[in-house]
Short mmCIF file of C-alpha atoms and ligand atoms in Angstrom, two decimals:
data_model
loop_
_atom_site.label_atom_id
_atom_site.label_comp_id
_atom_site.label_asym_id
_atom_site.label_seq_id
_atom_site.Cartn_x
_atom_site.Cartn_y
_atom_site.Cartn_z
CA MET A 1 112.79 65.35 132.88
CA LYS A 2 113.72 61.72 132.11
CA HIS A 3 116.19 60.93 129.35
CA ILE A 4 115.25 58.04 127.07
CA CYS A 5 117.71 56.33 124.76
CA VAL A 6 115.93 55.30 121.55
CA LEU A 7 117.35 52.52 119.36
CA PRO A 8 115.17 52.06 116.23
CA GLY A 9 117.36 49.30 114.71
CA ASP A 10 116.47 47.37 111.54
CA GLY A 11 113.46 46.21 109.49
CA ILE A 12 110.19 47.25 111.13
CA GLY A 13 112.13 48.52 114.19
CA PRO A 14 112.21 52.19 113.08
CA GLU A 15 108.51 52.16 112.13
CA VAL A 16 107.20 50.68 115.40
CA VAL A 17 109.56 52.82 117.49
CA GLU A 18 108.36 55.97 115.70
CA SER A 19 104.79 55.03 116.69
CA ALA A 20 105.73 54.37 120.31
CA VAL A 21 107.68 57.64 120.62
CA ALA A 22 104.75 59.59 119.12
CA VAL A 23 102.40 57.99 121.68
CA LEU A 24 104.81 58.73 124.55
CA LYS A 25 105.06 62.37 123.41
CA ALA A 26 101.27 62.59 123.35
CA VAL A 27 100.98 61.42 126.94
CA THR A 28 103.79 63.39 128.60
CA ASP A 29 106.21 66.30 128.11
CA ASP A 30 108.56 64.89 130.73
CA LEU A 31 110.63 62.66 128.43
CA GLN A 32 113.60 63.71 126.34
CA PHE A 33 114.51 61.29 123.53
CA GLU A 34 118.09 60.69 122.41
CA TYR A 35 118.70 58.44 119.41
CA ALA A 36 121.49 55.91 118.81
CA GLU A 37 122.39 53.25 116.25
CA ILE A 38 122.21 49.46 116.60
CA GLY A 39 122.13 46.42 114.31
CA GLN A 40 122.73 46.13 110.57
CA SER A 41 121.82 49.78 110.02
CA ALA A 42 124.58 50.74 112.51
CA LEU A 43 127.01 48.40 110.79
CA LYS A 44 126.39 50.21 107.49
CA LYS A 45 126.62 53.69 109.00
CA VAL A 46 129.41 53.37 111.56
CA GLY A 47 130.98 49.93 111.03
CA SER A 48 129.66 48.13 114.13
CA THR A 49 126.33 46.54 115.11
CA MET A 50 126.86 47.84 118.65
CA PRO A 51 128.90 51.06 118.60
CA ASP A 52 130.53 52.11 121.89
CA GLU A 53 128.55 55.39 121.79
CA THR A 54 125.31 53.37 121.86
CA LEU A 55 126.35 51.49 124.98
CA GLU A 56 127.43 54.79 126.52
CA LEU A 57 124.05 56.41 125.80
CA LEU A 58 122.21 53.35 127.16
CA ARG A 59 124.16 53.82 130.40
CA LYS A 60 123.63 57.58 130.53
CA CYS A 61 119.85 57.58 130.07
CA ASP A 62 117.13 56.83 132.64
CA SER A 63 115.68 54.07 130.45
CA SER A 64 115.64 52.94 126.82
CA LEU A 65 113.29 51.96 124.03
CA PHE A 66 114.53 49.53 121.38
CA GLY A 67 112.89 48.36 118.14
CA ALA A 68 114.55 45.24 116.74
CA ILE A 69 117.59 44.18 114.80
CA THR A 70 118.20 41.77 111.97
CA SER A 71 120.68 39.19 113.26
CA SER A 72 124.01 38.64 111.59
CA GLU A 73 124.78 35.16 110.29
CA SER A 74 128.49 35.70 110.80
CA LEU A 75 129.89 33.30 113.41
CA GLY A 76 132.34 35.76 114.89
CA GLU A 77 129.82 38.50 115.60
CA ALA A 78 128.25 38.67 119.07
CA SER A 79 124.57 39.64 119.01
CA PRO A 80 124.20 43.34 119.93
CA VAL A 81 121.02 42.47 121.86
CA LEU A 82 122.85 39.87 123.96
CA ARG A 83 125.67 42.38 124.39
CA PHE A 84 123.54 45.12 125.90
CA ARG A 85 121.66 42.60 128.06
CA LYS A 86 124.98 41.35 129.39
CA GLU A 87 126.89 44.63 129.68
CA LEU A 88 124.01 46.39 131.44
CA ASP A 89 123.26 43.28 133.54
CA LEU A 90 119.61 43.21 132.45
CA PHE A 91 118.92 39.94 134.22
CA ALA A 92 115.12 39.84 134.02
CA ASN A 93 113.09 39.73 130.84
CA LEU A 94 109.50 40.60 131.68
CA ARG A 95 106.95 39.62 129.02
CA PRO A 96 103.27 40.26 129.75
CA VAL A 97 100.87 38.80 127.18
CA LYS A 98 97.26 39.86 127.26
CA ASN A 99 94.34 40.09 124.82
CA TYR A 100 93.71 43.57 123.51
CA VAL A 101 91.18 42.20 121.07
CA ASN A 102 89.01 39.09 121.19
CA LEU A 103 89.66 36.84 118.23
CA ALA A 104 87.25 34.11 117.18
CA GLY A 105 88.37 30.66 118.23
CA ARG A 106 91.15 31.85 120.52
CA PRO A 107 90.97 31.64 124.30
CA SER A 108 91.62 34.71 126.41
CA ILE A 109 95.06 35.05 127.92
CA ASP A 110 96.62 37.14 130.70
CA VAL A 111 100.04 35.69 131.42
CA VAL A 112 103.28 37.30 132.53
CA ILE A 113 106.42 35.42 131.53
CA VAL A 114 109.51 36.17 133.62
CA ARG A 115 112.49 34.93 131.67
CA GLU A 116 116.06 34.56 132.97
CA ASN A 117 118.00 36.86 130.64
CA THR A 118 121.73 36.34 131.19
CA GLU A 119 122.66 32.67 130.84
CA GLY A 120 121.17 29.32 129.75
CA LEU A 121 121.76 28.81 126.03
CA TYR A 122 122.36 32.52 125.43
CA THR A 123 126.06 32.73 126.25
CA GLN A 124 126.90 32.07 122.56
CA ASN A 125 129.63 29.75 123.79
CA GLU A 126 129.91 27.16 121.01
CA GLN A 127 132.99 25.00 120.40
CA TYR A 128 133.77 23.07 117.22
CA ASP A 129 135.50 19.71 117.29
CA ASP A 130 136.04 17.11 114.56
CA LYS A 131 132.57 15.59 115.11
CA GLY A 132 130.43 18.72 115.40
CA VAL A 133 129.70 21.50 117.84
CA THR A 134 129.19 21.61 121.60
CA THR A 135 127.15 24.48 123.06
CA LEU A 136 127.57 25.43 126.68
CA ARG A 137 124.34 25.86 128.61
CA ARG A 138 124.96 27.46 131.96
CA VAL A 139 122.56 27.54 134.95
CA THR A 140 123.93 29.16 138.09
CA ARG A 141 122.49 29.33 141.57
CA ALA A 142 122.95 33.13 141.70
CA ALA A 143 121.15 33.87 138.40
CA SER A 144 118.34 31.40 139.23
CA GLU A 145 117.83 32.93 142.67
CA ARG A 146 117.63 36.47 141.39
CA ILE A 147 115.15 35.66 138.61
CA VAL A 148 112.89 33.67 140.96
CA ARG A 149 113.09 36.53 143.50
CA PHE A 150 112.22 38.99 140.71
CA ALA A 151 109.16 36.87 139.79
CA ILE A 152 108.03 36.69 143.42
CA ASP A 153 108.53 40.41 143.94
CA TYR A 154 106.70 41.24 140.69
CA SER A 155 103.80 38.92 141.59
CA LEU A 156 103.40 40.40 145.06
CA LYS A 157 103.54 44.01 143.82
CA ASN A 158 101.08 43.35 140.97
CA ALA A 159 98.55 41.28 142.94
CA ARG A 160 99.27 38.12 140.97
CA LYS A 161 98.21 34.86 142.61
CA SER A 162 100.40 32.06 141.33
CA ILE A 163 103.81 31.42 139.82
CA CYS A 164 104.46 28.42 137.62
CA CYS A 165 108.06 27.29 137.21
CA VAL A 166 108.49 26.00 133.65
CA HIS A 167 111.43 23.67 133.08
CA LYS A 168 112.59 20.34 131.62
CA SER A 169 114.08 18.72 134.70
CA ASN A 170 112.85 15.28 133.65
CA VAL A 171 115.70 15.35 131.10
CA LEU A 172 118.05 18.12 132.24
CA ARG A 173 118.09 16.81 135.79
CA ALA A 174 121.11 18.70 137.09
CA SER A 175 120.69 22.12 135.43
CA ASP A 176 116.90 22.50 135.28
CA GLY A 177 116.77 20.47 138.50
CA LEU A 178 118.81 23.21 140.20
CA PHE A 179 116.43 25.89 138.85
CA VAL A 180 113.37 24.01 140.15
CA SER A 181 114.91 23.37 143.56
CA ILE A 182 115.69 27.07 143.96
CA PHE A 183 112.12 27.91 142.91
CA ARG A 184 110.75 25.52 145.59
CA GLU A 185 113.08 26.93 148.25
CA LEU A 186 112.28 30.59 147.57
CA MET A 187 108.55 30.07 147.13
CA ALA A 188 108.49 28.32 150.52
CA SER A 189 110.39 31.12 152.22
CA GLU A 190 109.59 34.36 150.33
CA GLY A 191 106.57 33.54 148.16
CA ARG A 192 104.41 31.69 150.67
CA VAL A 193 101.27 33.71 149.92
CA LEU A 194 101.50 32.76 146.25
CA GLU A 195 100.51 29.43 144.75
CA ALA A 196 103.60 27.52 143.53
CA ARG A 197 103.12 25.42 140.40
CA GLU A 198 105.42 23.50 138.08
CA GLN A 199 105.05 22.45 134.43
CA LEU A 200 107.35 20.82 131.90
CA VAL A 201 108.11 23.16 129.03
CA ASP A 202 106.64 21.06 126.23
CA SER A 203 103.22 20.65 127.84
CA ALA A 204 103.36 24.30 128.97
CA ALA A 205 103.57 25.31 125.28
CA MET A 206 100.45 23.27 124.51
CA LYS A 207 98.56 24.79 127.45
CA LEU A 208 99.47 28.33 126.38
CA VAL A 209 97.56 27.58 123.18
CA ASN A 210 94.64 25.51 124.55
CA SER A 211 94.11 26.62 128.15
CA PRO A 212 96.18 29.74 128.91
CA HIS A 213 93.88 30.59 131.85
CA GLU A 214 95.82 27.91 133.77
CA PHE A 215 98.77 30.32 133.96
CA ASP A 216 99.23 33.55 135.87
CA VAL A 217 102.98 34.32 136.19
CA ILE A 218 105.53 31.95 134.65
CA VAL A 219 109.19 31.94 135.70
CA THR A 220 111.52 30.10 133.38
CA LEU A 221 114.97 29.72 131.84
CA ASN A 222 116.22 31.86 128.98
CA LEU A 223 115.41 29.87 125.80
CA TYR A 224 112.12 28.46 127.15
CA GLY A 225 111.02 32.02 127.98
CA ASP A 226 111.92 33.19 124.49
CA ILE A 227 109.91 30.45 122.79
CA LEU A 228 106.96 30.44 125.19
CA SER A 229 106.51 34.20 124.91
CA ASP A 230 106.06 33.88 121.13
CA VAL A 231 103.60 30.99 121.68
CA ALA A 232 101.64 33.14 124.14
CA ALA A 233 101.78 36.11 121.74
CA GLY A 234 100.26 33.86 119.06
CA THR A 235 97.32 33.13 121.36
CA ALA A 236 96.82 36.88 121.92
CA GLY A 237 96.77 37.65 118.18
CA GLY A 238 100.40 37.59 117.08
CA LEU A 239 103.82 39.04 117.78
CA GLY A 240 102.53 42.56 117.25
CA PHE A 241 100.84 42.34 120.68
CA ALA A 242 103.74 41.27 122.93
CA PRO A 243 105.83 43.90 124.73
CA SER A 244 108.91 43.12 126.74
CA GLY A 245 111.20 44.72 129.30
CA ASN A 246 114.86 43.90 129.98
CA ILE A 247 115.32 44.95 133.57
CA GLY A 248 118.37 45.09 135.83
CA ARG A 249 119.16 46.70 139.16
CA VAL A 250 120.38 49.90 137.48
CA TYR A 251 119.43 49.89 133.79
CA SER A 252 116.41 48.94 131.71
CA VAL A 253 115.62 48.52 128.00
CA PHE A 254 112.05 48.06 126.74
CA GLU A 255 111.25 46.51 123.36
CA PRO A 256 108.64 44.49 121.50
CA ALA A 257 109.15 40.73 121.85
CA HIS A 258 109.27 40.41 118.05
CA GLY A 259 112.17 40.76 115.64
CA SER A 260 112.77 42.96 112.60
CA ALA A 261 110.13 41.15 110.45
CA PRO A 262 111.96 41.55 107.12
CA ASP A 263 108.95 40.02 105.34
CA ILE A 264 106.83 43.14 106.01
CA ALA A 265 109.52 45.81 106.54
CA GLY A 266 108.99 49.06 104.64
CA GLU A 267 105.29 48.36 103.94
CA GLY A 268 103.90 50.39 106.85
CA ALA A 269 101.96 47.26 107.82
CA ALA A 270 103.66 46.43 111.13
CA ASN A 271 101.46 46.39 114.19
CA PRO A 272 103.00 48.96 116.57
CA THR A 273 100.97 47.75 119.60
CA ALA A 274 103.81 45.70 121.15
CA THR A 275 106.20 48.66 121.03
CA ILE A 276 103.57 51.14 122.24
CA LEU A 277 102.88 48.77 125.17
CA ALA A 278 106.64 48.44 125.75
CA GLY A 279 106.65 52.24 126.07
CA ALA A 280 103.88 51.93 128.70
CA MET A 281 105.97 49.34 130.56
CA MET A 282 108.85 51.81 130.51
CA LEU A 283 106.61 54.47 132.06
CA ASP A 284 105.58 51.99 134.79
CA HIS A 285 109.27 51.40 135.45
CA LEU A 286 109.89 55.17 135.64
CA LYS A 287 106.97 55.40 138.11
CA MET A 288 104.79 57.36 135.64
CA ARG A 289 101.91 54.98 136.31
CA ASN A 290 98.97 57.21 135.32
CA GLU A 291 100.49 57.85 131.90
CA ALA A 292 101.15 54.12 131.45
CA VAL A 293 97.53 53.30 132.27
CA SER A 294 96.30 55.98 129.83
CA ILE A 295 98.33 54.43 127.01
CA ARG A 296 96.99 50.93 127.68
CA GLN A 297 93.43 52.25 127.85
CA ALA A 298 93.84 54.18 124.61
CA VAL A 299 95.16 51.06 122.84
CA LYS A 300 92.31 48.97 124.22
CA SER A 301 89.67 51.50 123.26
CA THR A 302 91.14 51.81 119.73
CA TYR A 303 90.69 48.06 119.25
CA ASP A 304 87.30 48.06 121.01
CA SER A 305 86.01 50.66 118.56
CA GLY A 306 86.88 48.37 115.65
CA HIS A 307 90.15 49.90 114.46
CA LEU A 308 92.02 46.67 113.78
CA THR A 309 95.57 46.27 112.51
CA THR A 310 96.30 44.33 109.32
CA ASP A 311 97.94 41.39 111.17
CA ILE A 312 94.53 40.46 112.61
CA GLY A 313 92.53 41.11 109.46
CA GLY A 314 91.91 44.85 109.91
CA ARG A 315 92.92 47.67 107.58
CA HIS A 316 95.11 49.83 109.84
CA GLY A 317 98.86 50.01 109.29
CA SER A 318 101.29 51.39 111.87
CA ARG A 319 100.62 55.08 111.10
CA SER A 320 96.84 55.10 111.06
CA PHE A 321 96.56 52.83 114.11
CA THR A 322 98.95 55.12 116.00
CA ASP A 323 96.96 58.21 114.95
CA HIS A 324 93.82 56.65 116.43
CA VAL A 325 95.60 55.89 119.73
CA ILE A 326 97.01 59.44 119.88
CA GLY A 327 93.61 60.94 119.02
CA ARG A 328 92.10 59.12 121.99
CA LEU A 329 94.90 60.26 124.32
CA LYS A 330 94.52 63.91 123.20
CA ARG A 331 90.74 63.86 123.57
CA GLY A 332 91.10 62.13 126.93
CA ASP A 333 88.46 59.59 125.92
CA SER A 334 90.64 56.54 126.33
P1 NAI B 1 110.00 38.23 113.69
O1 NAI B 1 109.50 38.42 115.07
O2 NAI B 1 110.74 39.35 113.09
O3 NAI B 1 108.76 37.88 112.70
C1 NAI B 1 108.02 36.68 112.80
C2 NAI B 1 106.69 36.83 112.05
O4 NAI B 1 105.83 37.70 112.78
C3 NAI B 1 106.85 37.45 110.67
O5 NAI B 1 105.94 36.87 109.79
C4 NAI B 1 106.51 38.91 110.89
O6 NAI B 1 106.01 39.57 109.75
C5 NAI B 1 105.48 38.84 112.01
N1 NAI B 1 105.58 40.04 112.86
C6 NAI B 1 106.54 40.31 113.75
N2 NAI B 1 106.32 41.51 114.32
C7 NAI B 1 105.18 41.99 113.77
C8 NAI B 1 104.42 43.18 113.94
N3 NAI B 1 104.81 44.13 114.81
N4 NAI B 1 103.31 43.36 113.21
C9 NAI B 1 102.90 42.40 112.34
N5 NAI B 1 103.57 41.26 112.13
C10 NAI B 1 104.69 41.05 112.85
O7 NAI B 1 110.86 36.91 113.73
P2 NAI B 1 111.76 36.22 112.60
O8 NAI B 1 111.13 36.37 111.27
O9 NAI B 1 111.99 34.87 113.14
O10 NAI B 1 113.14 37.01 112.63
C11 NAI B 1 113.45 38.10 111.76
C12 NAI B 1 114.76 38.75 112.22
O11 NAI B 1 114.58 39.38 113.49
C13 NAI B 1 115.92 37.73 112.39
O12 NAI B 1 117.10 38.34 111.91
C14 NAI B 1 115.99 37.54 113.90
O13 NAI B 1 117.25 37.13 114.34
C15 NAI B 1 115.64 38.94 114.37
N6 NAI B 1 115.12 39.00 115.76
C16 NAI B 1 115.50 40.09 116.48
C17 NAI B 1 115.01 40.27 117.74
C18 NAI B 1 115.42 41.50 118.49
O14 NAI B 1 115.97 42.41 117.90
N7 NAI B 1 115.16 41.59 119.78
C19 NAI B 1 114.08 39.32 118.36
C20 NAI B 1 113.69 38.24 117.49
C21 NAI B 1 114.20 38.09 116.22
MG1 MG B 2 112.24 35.85 120.63
#
């Protein structure tokens, strides 16, 4: 029995997490779910956006499933998401983006973005002076090496053919330059069987819209990975299609790439696909591969049979889409 920490969070978080947990329960009896608070809902209930008990449960469980939070605008408050990524040393953010439905006028996409998850512009280290604010952007050799190694290892294990390093070393010559030089070094020594490619981040964004087939695996720095994964999700149909895994040596937290979507929260209209697929990624991580494949097939066959979610012009909200996926899993006709 594997113990899963579940963090529903804010906005559409609880609704998409409920769908994903229902799908996981339909595919296996080997998971035990334990719930904890995070975000603005936690602040209201227990006075902190990241209660100590939540961090404790994240550490105690075999893996975790997280919805989303609404960020605080208060300057003094560290993001709870950045806190758990840092405290659990979840150094790799794995973001596969793939079409589950073919949309008119959009190219097909099958890209895996491997995003450095611990440094870059995400240290929230910002200093005021009399003229403005300086933000520290940190790129270390150690963090760059381990994310490039993760991308190589992932590509080899998943029969991927090429890795593209996305950066902005034409401007950020020292910091992004270091990242690129480590990429070249490690691809030459440990990733020789893979094709090594490089692309500046601005043109990479354009290509993810116009010619995503040019990419296979992308390895990139923290903020670029965040932005590019939303661009790629747009090509696949929207944020409701993009799952994500925060992975470290010991711990892991799976979540949709999207946020709390306050504009649609409470309407039952959120597309739960990203979170359901994040659940499948969690099963892959827990070595429950057959169950993970069944979930992906059930999602695909739900779309193939014309059951479309409202974000792509269909009529299915979170509940009814989830019921169709579960129906397919139970009948075994996924
Ligand atoms: P967002 O990802 O919440 O929403 C962007 C747009 O995509 C909205 O129009 C929303 O309705 C739509 N959308 C997102 N997920 C969807 C789904 N599953 N189905 C259908 N439509 C979906 O990003 P936004 O609006 O920039 O941020 C809202 C809040 O979420 C902010 O407080 C932000 O800081 C927070 N956020 C939290 C994250 C996390 O908890 N990991 C990640 C990103 C943002
Ligand atoms: Mg994001």
